Amino acid sequence: MDLTSTVYSPPRAKAPWRLEDLYTPATVRHYAYGRQALTEALRLAGAAGKTVLLPAFICREVLSAVAAAGVRPAFYAVAPDLTPEEPPERWPDAAAVLAVDYFGWPQGLIPFEAYARRTGAVVIEDAAHALFSRDSRGRALGTRAPLGILSPRKSLPLPNGGTLLATAAKFAQHLPPQAAFEPVPGRRPALKAAARPLLALAGAKTALAVLTAWRAARTQAAGETSLPDASPCPELGRPLVCADPAIEVSRRRALWSLCSPLAVKAGASPVFTSLPDGISPYAFAFRVKDPSAAAAAFAAEGLAVLPWSALPKDLDHAAPEHYRNVHLAHFLW
């Protein structure tokens, strides 16, 4: 399989640009975090007091959105290739179902659409990792279902930012007004930038330990029931100049191609072994039992490595190995 492709389909936007430019004709609302956008999506889907079906391979922070919407979670198993492990006719009934575009790669929606036809569930596309990514038909990830979620802060140097995309008119017309864009206290990107050289000096093994502990503490603070009360950052309310979409996609694809042979040489297995046109990788995802060698190889290129993800507590004890051994070399940290 091709591990080095750098061909891509550049997003069509002129700098300065808005997310609305890239996701037309979806109706857009901005929030501080993707979790807040998901909460609103669940409310629009009519899932309050009912059940939402989530992948079992999911960050526990998502459950704070489920709790805030007054929805009960149920889970479907995920195979090593990150597709659903069982056919949709075996999934439990729910009012909404979440399809996740892991790490920027498009999730196949055929089983989710079949499930929606059988149960009446609303499909929500979680494209939090997939800013700028498109599928083989050229469709922007996040717009392929009636409701979609983006998390721009995960891919751009923004202090916060989550986005809800409503592609179905019946949901778009019931969206709440856009919340005011308020200044964000503290600048997380600046703090992260200051930490990078310190971690580089510490060495790959120490840096991995520090980053893993930081991730665990952050996830613990976020919890599974509490949702942060914050407004969307002002950057999302005006044209963006922090990155040119086409250049950013090219940068990410080049980094992914750089990481592929490094991972293999370090004894790691890439989660995805090819880079189709249109994909903007969130990070380089790989599986490995001991990440130290891979972390050292990536650290030499200035890339930090973290495990993904902190699973929901009720699922963590019984999670299969292929949920536990995924690490990411981050392209924006």
Tab-separated table of N, CA and C in Angstrom, residues 99-109 125-130 133 140-144 149 272 282:
chain	number	residue	atom	x	y	z
A	99	ALA	N	-21.204	8.558	14.462
A	99	ALA	CA	-20.213	7.979	13.552
A	99	ALA	C	-18.955	8.837	13.624
A	100	VAL	N	-17.825	8.248	13.993
A	100	VAL	CA	-16.597	9.012	14.243
A	100	VAL	C	-15.619	8.867	13.084
A	101	ASP	N	-15.169	10.000	12.571
A	101	ASP	CA	-14.115	10.031	11.547
A	101	ASP	C	-12.765	10.057	12.271
A	102	TYR	N	-12.305	8.893	12.691
A	102	TYR	CA	-11.104	8.825	13.528
A	102	TYR	C	-9.881	9.395	12.812
A	103	PHE	N	-9.236	10.351	13.495
A	103	PHE	CA	-7.930	10.888	13.099
A	103	PHE	C	-7.931	11.522	11.698
A	104	GLY	N	-9.131	11.863	11.199
A	104	GLY	CA	-9.248	12.553	9.916
A	104	GLY	C	-9.651	11.673	8.758
A	105	TRP	N	-9.746	10.338	8.976
A	105	TRP	CA	-10.150	9.410	7.922
A	105	TRP	C	-11.672	9.261	7.932
A	106	PRO	N	-12.314	9.228	6.777
A	106	PRO	CA	-13.774	9.142	6.751
A	106	PRO	C	-14.293	7.795	7.219
A	107	GLN	N	-15.226	7.828	8.134
A	107	GLN	CA	-15.925	6.615	8.547
A	107	GLN	C	-16.937	6.242	7.460
A	108	GLY	N	-17.006	4.988	7.109
A	108	GLY	CA	-18.019	4.556	6.157
A	108	GLY	C	-19.406	4.712	6.758
A	109	LEU	N	-20.296	5.402	6.093
A	109	LEU	CA	-21.604	5.719	6.670
A	109	LEU	C	-22.703	4.734	6.272
A	125	GLU	N	-22.362	12.973	12.672
A	125	GLU	CA	-20.992	12.688	12.230
A	125	GLU	C	-20.003	13.464	13.096
A	126	ASP	N	-19.191	12.754	13.834
A	126	ASP	CA	-18.169	13.362	14.682
A	126	ASP	C	-16.894	13.516	13.862
A	127	ALA	N	-16.683	14.729	13.367
A	127	ALA	CA	-15.496	15.040	12.569
A	127	ALA	C	-14.537	15.926	13.357
A	128	ALA	N	-14.482	15.719	14.677
A	128	ALA	CA	-13.612	16.536	15.526
A	128	ALA	C	-12.154	16.426	15.114
A	129	HIS	N	-11.760	15.269	14.572
A	129	HIS	CA	-10.379	15.062	14.108
A	129	HIS	C	-10.207	15.399	12.625
A	130	ALA	N	-11.248	15.853	11.976
A	130	ALA	CA	-11.254	15.834	10.514
A	130	ALA	C	-11.423	17.200	9.866
A	133	SER	N	-10.788	17.643	6.027
A	133	SER	CA	-10.798	16.362	5.328
A	133	SER	C	-12.047	16.196	4.461
A	140	ALA	N	-17.069	17.234	2.349
A	140	ALA	CA	-16.375	17.614	3.574
A	140	ALA	C	-16.875	16.756	4.729
A	141	LEU	N	-15.942	16.168	5.493
A	141	LEU	CA	-16.339	15.378	6.649
A	141	LEU	C	-16.986	16.299	7.678
A	142	GLY	N	-18.075	15.820	8.227
A	142	GLY	CA	-18.901	16.642	9.107
A	142	GLY	C	-20.177	17.093	8.438
A	143	THR	N	-20.233	16.982	7.085
A	143	THR	CA	-21.430	17.398	6.346
A	143	THR	C	-22.146	16.217	5.709
A	144	ARG	N	-21.714	14.992	5.987
A	144	ARG	CA	-22.282	13.825	5.305
A	144	ARG	C	-23.477	13.228	6.039
A	149	ILE	N	-20.160	17.474	13.751
A	149	ILE	CA	-19.379	18.151	14.789
A	149	ILE	C	-17.952	18.353	14.309
A	272	PHE	N	-3.608	3.450	9.958
A	272	PHE	CA	-3.970	3.535	8.548
A	272	PHE	C	-2.692	3.407	7.726
A	282	TYR	N	-5.268	14.318	11.219
A	282	TYR	CA	-5.216	14.991	12.513
A	282	TYR	C	-3.867	14.751	13.182
